[in-house]
Amino acid sequence: MAPQNPSLDIIFAALADPTRRAILGMLLEDDMAVTDVAAPFEVSLAAISKHLAVLVTAGLIRQERRGRIIWCKLEPEGLRSASVWMQGFGQFEPVDLDDFERFLLAELGGAPSEGKEQP
Amino acid sequence: MAPQNPSLDIIFAALADPTRRAILGMLLEDDMAVTDVAAPFEVSLAAISKHLAVLVTAGLIRQERRGRIIWCKLEPEGLRSASVWMQGFGQFEPVDLDDFERFLLAELGGAPSEGKEQP
DNA sequence: TCCATATTCAACCCAGCAGTTAAGTAAGCA
DNA sequence: TGCTTACTTAACTGCTGGGTTGAATATGGA
Protein backbone atom coordinates (compact mmCIF):
# COMPACT_ATOMS: atom_id res chain seq x y z
CA MET A 1 0.00 0.00 0.00
CA ALA A 2 2.90 2.30 0.65
CA PRO A 3 4.72 3.28 -2.52
CA GLN A 4 7.96 1.42 -3.13
CA ASN A 5 10.09 4.40 -3.97
CA PRO A 6 8.79 7.49 -2.27
CA SER A 7 10.54 10.55 -3.62
CA LEU A 8 13.00 12.55 -1.60
CA ASP A 9 10.36 15.27 -1.57
CA ILE A 10 8.03 13.03 0.34
CA ILE A 11 10.68 11.63 2.65
CA PHE A 12 12.25 14.93 3.64
CA ALA A 13 8.83 16.53 4.05
CA ALA A 14 7.88 13.69 6.37
CA LEU A 15 11.04 14.26 8.39
CA ALA A 16 10.47 18.00 8.62
CA ASP A 17 7.84 17.64 11.31
CA PRO A 18 9.01 17.30 14.93
CA THR A 19 6.04 15.17 15.93
CA ARG A 20 6.83 12.70 13.20
CA ARG A 21 10.51 12.59 14.08
CA ALA A 22 9.55 11.99 17.69
CA ILE A 23 7.33 9.12 16.59
CA LEU A 24 10.20 7.60 14.64
CA GLY A 25 12.37 7.93 17.73
CA MET A 26 9.79 6.10 19.80
CA LEU A 27 9.47 3.33 17.24
CA LEU A 28 13.21 2.91 17.27
CA GLU A 29 12.82 1.33 20.68
CA ASP A 30 9.83 -0.84 19.97
CA ASP A 31 6.83 -1.48 17.77
CA MET A 32 3.75 0.29 19.07
CA ALA A 33 -0.01 0.45 18.64
CA VAL A 34 -1.46 3.67 17.26
CA THR A 35 -3.09 4.59 20.55
CA ASP A 36 0.19 4.16 22.40
CA VAL A 37 2.03 6.21 19.85
CA ALA A 38 -0.49 8.98 20.38
CA ALA A 39 -0.42 8.86 24.17
CA PRO A 40 2.56 11.15 24.90
CA PHE A 41 1.40 13.86 22.53
CA GLU A 42 -1.05 16.60 23.23
CA VAL A 43 -2.77 16.51 19.88
CA SER A 44 -5.77 14.42 19.01
CA LEU A 45 -5.61 10.77 18.03
CA ALA A 46 -6.86 11.69 14.58
CA ALA A 47 -3.90 14.02 14.13
CA ILE A 48 -1.46 11.27 15.08
CA SER A 49 -3.25 8.89 12.75
CA LYS A 50 -2.60 11.36 9.94
CA HIS A 51 1.05 11.69 10.90
CA LEU A 52 1.38 7.93 10.78
CA ALA A 53 -0.20 7.87 7.34
CA VAL A 54 2.39 10.39 6.18
CA LEU A 55 5.18 8.21 7.56
CA VAL A 56 3.74 5.16 5.83
CA THR A 57 3.52 7.01 2.53
CA ALA A 58 7.13 8.07 2.95
CA GLY A 59 8.06 4.45 3.50
CA LEU A 60 9.50 5.21 6.91
CA ILE A 61 7.17 2.96 8.87
CA ARG A 62 4.94 0.01 8.17
CA GLN A 63 1.55 -0.74 9.74
CA GLU A 64 0.28 -4.21 10.39
CA ARG A 65 -3.12 -5.08 11.75
CA ARG A 66 -3.33 -7.81 14.33
CA GLY A 67 -6.80 -8.21 15.72
CA ARG A 68 -8.17 -4.76 16.28
CA ILE A 69 -4.78 -3.34 16.99
CA ILE A 70 -2.64 -1.80 14.27
CA TRP A 71 1.05 -2.12 15.01
CA CYS A 72 3.48 0.47 13.77
CA LYS A 73 7.03 -0.50 13.09
CA LEU A 74 10.04 1.32 11.83
CA GLU A 75 11.14 0.72 8.25
CA PRO A 76 14.77 1.82 8.41
CA GLU A 77 15.40 1.06 4.77
CA GLY A 78 13.03 3.88 3.98
CA LEU A 79 15.71 6.30 5.01
CA ARG A 80 18.26 4.85 2.68
CA SER A 81 17.76 7.06 -0.35
CA ALA A 82 17.67 10.20 1.77
CA SER A 83 20.73 9.06 3.64
CA VAL A 84 22.62 8.42 0.42
CA TRP A 85 21.62 11.79 -0.88
CA MET A 86 22.76 13.62 2.22
CA GLN A 87 26.03 11.87 2.55
CA GLY A 88 26.87 12.81 -0.99
CA PHE A 89 27.19 16.28 0.44
CA GLY A 90 28.56 15.13 3.71
CA GLN A 91 31.50 13.26 2.19
CA PHE A 92 33.16 13.71 5.52
CA GLU A 93 32.15 12.79 8.94
CA PRO A 94 31.89 9.40 10.52
CA VAL A 95 28.72 9.09 12.52
CA ASP A 96 28.84 9.86 16.17
CA LEU A 97 26.14 7.80 17.82
CA ASP A 98 26.40 9.84 21.00
CA ASP A 99 25.41 12.89 19.03
CA PHE A 100 22.37 10.98 17.89
CA GLU A 101 21.42 9.97 21.42
CA ARG A 102 21.59 13.60 22.39
CA PHE A 103 19.32 14.55 19.55
CA LEU A 104 16.76 11.99 20.48
CA LEU A 105 16.76 13.06 24.09
CA ALA A 106 16.45 16.69 23.14
CA GLU A 107 13.60 15.99 20.78
CA LEU A 108 11.79 13.63 23.06
CA GLY A 109 12.10 16.21 25.78
CA GLY A 110 8.94 17.75 24.38
CA ALA A 111 7.26 14.39 23.83
CA PRO A 112 8.27 11.92 26.53
CA SER A 113 9.05 8.44 25.28
CA GLU A 114 6.05 6.76 26.82
CA GLY A 115 7.36 5.82 30.24
CA LYS A 116 8.46 2.39 29.14
CA GLU A 117 11.90 3.17 30.45
CA GLN A 118 12.78 3.49 34.07
CA PRO A 119 11.17 6.42 36.00
CA MET B 1 22.88 36.46 9.54
CA ALA B 2 21.97 32.81 9.25
CA PRO B 3 21.23 31.16 12.58
CA GLN B 4 24.05 29.04 13.96
CA ASN B 5 21.98 25.99 14.81
CA PRO B 6 19.00 25.77 12.56
CA SER B 7 16.61 23.13 13.83
CA LEU B 8 16.07 19.84 12.07
CA ASP B 9 12.61 21.18 11.22
CA ILE B 10 14.14 23.96 9.19
CA ILE B 11 16.81 21.80 7.60
CA PHE B 12 14.57 18.97 6.52
CA ALA B 13 11.93 21.40 5.29
CA ALA B 14 14.59 23.10 3.20
CA LEU B 15 15.60 19.75 1.74
CA ALA B 16 12.03 18.76 0.96
CA ASP B 17 11.85 20.97 -2.12
CA PRO B 18 13.26 19.59 -5.39
CA THR B 19 14.30 23.01 -6.66
CA ARG B 20 16.35 23.61 -3.53
CA ARG B 21 17.97 20.19 -3.71
CA ALA B 22 18.82 20.86 -7.34
CA ILE B 23 20.41 24.14 -6.30
CA LEU B 24 22.50 22.36 -3.70
CA GLY B 25 23.57 19.88 -6.33
CA MET B 26 24.66 22.68 -8.62
CA LEU B 27 26.61 24.39 -5.86
CA LEU B 28 28.36 21.15 -5.14
CA GLU B 29 30.28 21.70 -8.34
CA ASP B 30 31.03 25.35 -7.95
CA ASP B 31 30.10 28.61 -6.29
CA MET B 32 27.57 30.55 -8.33
CA ALA B 33 25.97 33.96 -8.65
CA VAL B 34 22.25 34.19 -7.95
CA THR B 35 21.41 34.90 -11.58
CA ASP B 36 23.35 31.87 -12.73
CA VAL B 37 21.70 29.68 -10.12
CA ALA B 38 18.34 30.81 -11.45
CA ALA B 39 19.17 30.33 -15.13
CA PRO B 40 18.30 26.63 -15.56
CA PHE B 41 14.97 26.91 -13.78
CA GLU B 42 11.70 27.98 -15.22
CA VAL B 43 10.54 30.00 -12.27
CA SER B 44 11.22 33.66 -11.73
CA LEU B 45 14.42 35.06 -10.32
CA ALA B 46 12.51 36.27 -7.28
CA ALA B 47 11.37 32.73 -6.59
CA ILE B 48 14.94 31.47 -6.72
CA SER B 49 16.01 34.32 -4.49
CA LYS B 50 13.49 33.10 -1.93
CA HIS B 51 14.72 29.53 -2.24
CA LEU B 52 18.24 30.73 -1.61
CA ALA B 53 17.07 32.62 1.46
CA VAL B 54 15.53 29.41 2.77
CA LEU B 55 18.80 27.57 2.21
CA VAL B 56 20.72 30.30 3.99
CA THR B 57 18.35 30.18 6.95
CA ALA B 58 18.80 26.42 7.07
CA GLY B 59 22.53 26.95 7.16
CA LEU B 60 23.01 24.92 3.99
CA ILE B 61 24.54 27.69 1.92
CA ARG B 62 26.28 30.97 2.54
CA GLN B 63 25.98 34.14 0.47
CA GLU B 64 28.79 36.60 0.00
CA ARG B 65 28.59 39.85 -1.89
CA ARG B 66 31.47 40.80 -4.13
CA GLY B 67 30.80 43.90 -6.13
CA ARG B 68 27.26 43.72 -7.37
CA ILE B 69 27.33 39.97 -7.52
CA ILE B 70 26.23 37.80 -4.65
CA TRP B 71 28.01 34.49 -4.62
CA CYS B 72 26.33 31.42 -3.23
CA LYS B 73 28.43 28.65 -1.81
CA LEU B 74 27.65 25.36 -0.21
CA GLU B 75 27.95 25.05 3.55
CA PRO B 76 28.33 21.29 3.91
CA GLU B 77 28.58 21.46 7.68
CA GLY B 78 24.96 22.60 7.66
CA LEU B 79 23.94 19.05 6.85
CA ARG B 80 25.81 17.58 9.74
CA SER B 81 23.07 17.54 12.35
CA ALA B 82 20.55 16.14 9.92
CA SER B 83 23.04 13.56 8.77
CA VAL B 84 23.76 12.49 12.31
CA TRP B 85 20.07 12.23 13.01
CA MET B 86 19.39 10.10 9.96
CA GLN B 87 22.27 7.77 10.43
CA GLY B 88 21.08 7.08 13.92
CA PHE B 89 18.24 5.28 12.21
CA GLY B 90 20.35 4.05 9.35
CA GLN B 91 22.89 2.33 11.55
CA PHE B 92 23.85 0.28 8.58
CA GLU B 93 25.36 0.70 5.29
CA PRO B 94 28.41 2.60 4.16
CA VAL B 95 27.72 5.27 1.59
CA ASP B 96 27.75 4.39 -2.05
CA LEU B 97 28.87 7.46 -3.90
CA ASP B 98 27.70 6.03 -7.19
CA ASP B 99 24.18 5.94 -5.82
CA PHE B 100 24.55 9.58 -5.06
CA GLU B 101 25.76 10.45 -8.54
CA ARG B 102 22.72 8.69 -9.92
CA PHE B 103 20.46 10.71 -7.67
CA LEU B 104 21.99 13.95 -8.74
CA LEU B 105 21.68 13.10 -12.39
CA ALA B 106 18.10 12.03 -11.96
CA GLU B 107 17.19 15.16 -10.09
CA LEU B 108 19.08 17.50 -12.38
CA GLY B 109 17.34 15.84 -15.28
CA GLY B 110 14.49 18.24 -14.67
CA ALA B 111 16.80 21.20 -14.07
CA PRO B 112 19.89 20.92 -16.27
CA SER B 113 23.13 21.74 -14.54
CA GLU B 114 23.79 24.97 -16.33
CA GLY B 115 25.50 23.82 -19.48
CA LYS B 116 28.96 23.96 -17.95
CA GLU B 117 29.40 20.34 -18.86
CA GLN B 118 29.79 19.05 -22.36
CA PRO B 119 26.70 19.28 -24.67
C1' DT C 1 25.56 61.93 -13.71
C1' DC C 2 22.85 58.43 -15.97
C1' DC C 3 22.04 53.78 -17.30
C1' DA C 4 22.38 48.91 -17.04
C1' DT C 5 23.05 44.87 -14.23
C1' DA C 6 22.19 42.14 -10.04
C1' DT C 7 19.35 41.12 -6.47
C1' DT C 8 15.81 41.75 -2.97
C1' DC C 9 11.30 43.46 -1.17
C1' DA C 10 6.26 44.00 -1.06
C1' DA C 11 1.82 42.67 -1.96
C1' DC C 12 -0.83 39.42 -3.42
C1' DC C 13 -2.87 34.51 -4.92
C1' DC C 14 -3.66 29.77 -4.31
C1' DA C 15 -2.72 25.14 -2.83
C1' DG C 16 -1.72 22.18 0.79
C1' DC C 17 -0.84 20.86 5.53
C1' DA C 18 -1.54 20.37 10.57
C1' DG C 19 -5.03 20.72 13.56
C1' DT C 20 -10.00 20.19 15.18
C1' DT C 21 -14.55 17.60 16.03
C1' DA C 22 -17.86 14.30 14.78
C1' DA C 23 -19.22 10.41 12.47
C1' DG C 24 -17.94 5.87 10.40
C1' DT C 25 -15.76 1.21 10.27
C1' DA C 26 -13.65 -2.92 12.24
C1' DA C 27 -12.73 -6.34 15.65
C1' DG C 28 -13.27 -8.54 20.20
C1' DC C 29 -16.27 -9.66 23.99
C1' DA C 30 -20.53 -10.43 26.97
C1' DT D 1 -27.07 -9.00 19.41
C1' DG D 2 -25.24 -5.10 21.26
C1' DC D 3 -21.45 -2.61 23.73
C1' DT D 4 -16.61 -1.22 23.85
C1' DT D 5 -12.15 -0.56 22.06
C1' DA D 6 -9.16 0.85 18.23
C1' DC D 7 -8.63 3.42 14.54
C1' DT D 8 -9.76 6.14 10.11
C1' DT D 9 -12.48 9.34 7.34
C1' DA D 10 -14.91 13.56 6.42
C1' DA D 11 -15.58 18.23 6.61
C1' DC D 12 -13.98 22.26 8.13
C1' DT D 13 -10.44 26.08 9.69
C1' DG D 14 -6.23 28.78 9.90
C1' DC D 15 -1.56 29.27 8.56
C1' DT D 16 2.43 28.67 5.73
C1' DG D 17 4.91 28.00 1.44
C1' DG D 18 5.87 28.59 -3.29
C1' DG D 19 4.62 31.17 -7.07
C1' DT D 20 3.68 35.71 -9.46
C1' DT D 21 4.50 40.79 -10.84
C1' DG D 22 6.21 45.26 -10.15
C1' DA D 23 8.80 48.45 -7.59
C1' DA D 24 12.99 49.31 -4.80
C1' DT D 25 17.95 49.08 -3.73
C1' DA D 26 22.84 48.61 -4.75
C1' DT D 27 26.85 48.55 -7.56
C1' DG D 28 29.78 49.24 -11.74
C1' DG D 29 30.67 51.44 -16.01
C1' DA D 30 30.15 55.10 -19.80
Coordinates of C-alpha atoms in Angstrom, one line a residue, chain A:
Chain A
M1 CA 0.0 0.0 0.0
A2 CA 2.9 2.3 0.7
P3 CA 4.7 3.3 -2.5
Q4 CA 8.0 1.4 -3.1
N5 CA 10.1 4.4 -4.0
P6 CA 8.8 7.5 -2.3
S7 CA 10.5 10.5 -3.6
L8 CA 13.0 12.5 -1.6
D9 CA 10.4 15.3 -1.6
I10 CA 8.0 13.0 0.3
I11 CA 10.7 11.6 2.6
F12 CA 12.2 14.9 3.6
A13 CA 8.8 16.5 4.1
A14 CA 7.9 13.7 6.4
L15 CA 11.0 14.3 8.4
A16 CA 10.5 18.0 8.6
D17 CA 7.8 17.6 11.3
P18 CA 9.0 17.3 14.9
T19 CA 6.0 15.2 15.9
R20 CA 6.8 12.7 13.2
R21 CA 10.5 12.6 14.1
A22 CA 9.5 12.0 17.7
I23 CA 7.3 9.1 16.6
L24 CA 10.2 7.6 14.6
G25 CA 12.4 7.9 17.7
M26 CA 9.8 6.1 19.8
L27 CA 9.5 3.3 17.2
L28 CA 13.2 2.9 17.3
E29 CA 12.8 1.3 20.7
D30 CA 9.8 -0.8 20.0
D31 CA 6.8 -1.5 17.8
M32 CA 3.7 0.3 19.1
A33 CA 0.0 0.4 18.6
V34 CA -1.5 3.7 17.3
T35 CA -3.1 4.6 20.6
D36 CA 0.2 4.2 22.4
V37 CA 2.0 6.2 19.9
A38 CA -0.5 9.0 20.4
A39 CA -0.4 8.9 24.2
P40 CA 2.6 11.2 24.9
F41 CA 1.4 13.9 22.5
E42 CA -1.1 16.6 23.2
V43 CA -2.8 16.5 19.9
S44 CA -5.8 14.4 19.0
L45 CA -5.6 10.8 18.0
A46 CA -6.9 11.7 14.6
A47 CA -3.9 14.0 14.1
I48 CA -1.5 11.3 15.1
S49 CA -3.3 8.9 12.7
K50 CA -2.6 11.4 9.9
H51 CA 1.0 11.7 10.9
L52 CA 1.4 7.9 10.8
A53 CA -0.2 7.9 7.3
V54 CA 2.4 10.4 6.2
L55 CA 5.2 8.2 7.6
V56 CA 3.7 5.2 5.8
T57 CA 3.5 7.0 2.5
A58 CA 7.1 8.1 3.0
G59 CA 8.1 4.5 3.5
L60 CA 9.5 5.2 6.9
I61 CA 7.2 3.0 8.9
R62 CA 4.9 0.0 8.2
Q63 CA 1.5 -0.7 9.7
E64 CA 0.3 -4.2 10.4
R65 CA -3.1 -5.1 11.7
R66 CA -3.3 -7.8 14.3
G67 CA -6.8 -8.2 15.7
R68 CA -8.2 -4.8 16.3
I69 CA -4.8 -3.3 17.0
I70 CA -2.6 -1.8 14.3
W71 CA 1.0 -2.1 15.0
C72 CA 3.5 0.5 13.8
K73 CA 7.0 -0.5 13.1
L74 CA 10.0 1.3 11.8
E75 CA 11.1 0.7 8.2
P76 CA 14.8 1.8 8.4
E77 CA 15.4 1.1 4.8
G78 CA 13.0 3.9 4.0
L79 CA 15.7 6.3 5.0
R80 CA 18.3 4.9 2.7
S81 CA 17.8 7.1 -0.4
A82 CA 17.7 10.2 1.8
S83 CA 20.7 9.1 3.6
V84 CA 22.6 8.4 0.4
W85 CA 21.6 11.8 -0.9
M86 CA 22.8 13.6 2.2
Q87 CA 26.0 11.9 2.5
G88 CA 26.9 12.8 -1.0
F89 CA 27.2 16.3 0.4
G90 CA 28.6 15.1 3.7
Q91 CA 31.5 13.3 2.2
F92 CA 33.2 13.7 5.5
E93 CA 32.2 12.8 8.9
P94 CA 31.9 9.4 10.5
V95 CA 28.7 9.1 12.5
D96 CA 28.8 9.9 16.2
L97 CA 26.1 7.8 17.8
D98 CA 26.4 9.8 21.0
D99 CA 25.4 12.9 19.0
F100 CA 22.4 11.0 17.9
E101 CA 21.4 10.0 21.4
R102 CA 21.6 13.6 22.4
F103 CA 19.3 14.5 19.6
L104 CA 16.8 12.0 20.5
L105 CA 16.8 13.1 24.1
A106 CA 16.5 16.7 23.1
E107 CA 13.6 16.0 20.8
L108 CA 11.8 13.6 23.1
G109 CA 12.1 16.2 25.8
G110 CA 8.9 17.7 24.4
A111 CA 7.3 14.4 23.8
P112 CA 8.3 11.9 26.5
S113 CA 9.0 8.4 25.3
E114 CA 6.0 6.8 26.8
G115 CA 7.4 5.8 30.2
K116 CA 8.5 2.4 29.1
E117 CA 11.9 3.2 30.4
Q118 CA 12.8 3.5 34.1
P119 CA 11.2 6.4 36.0

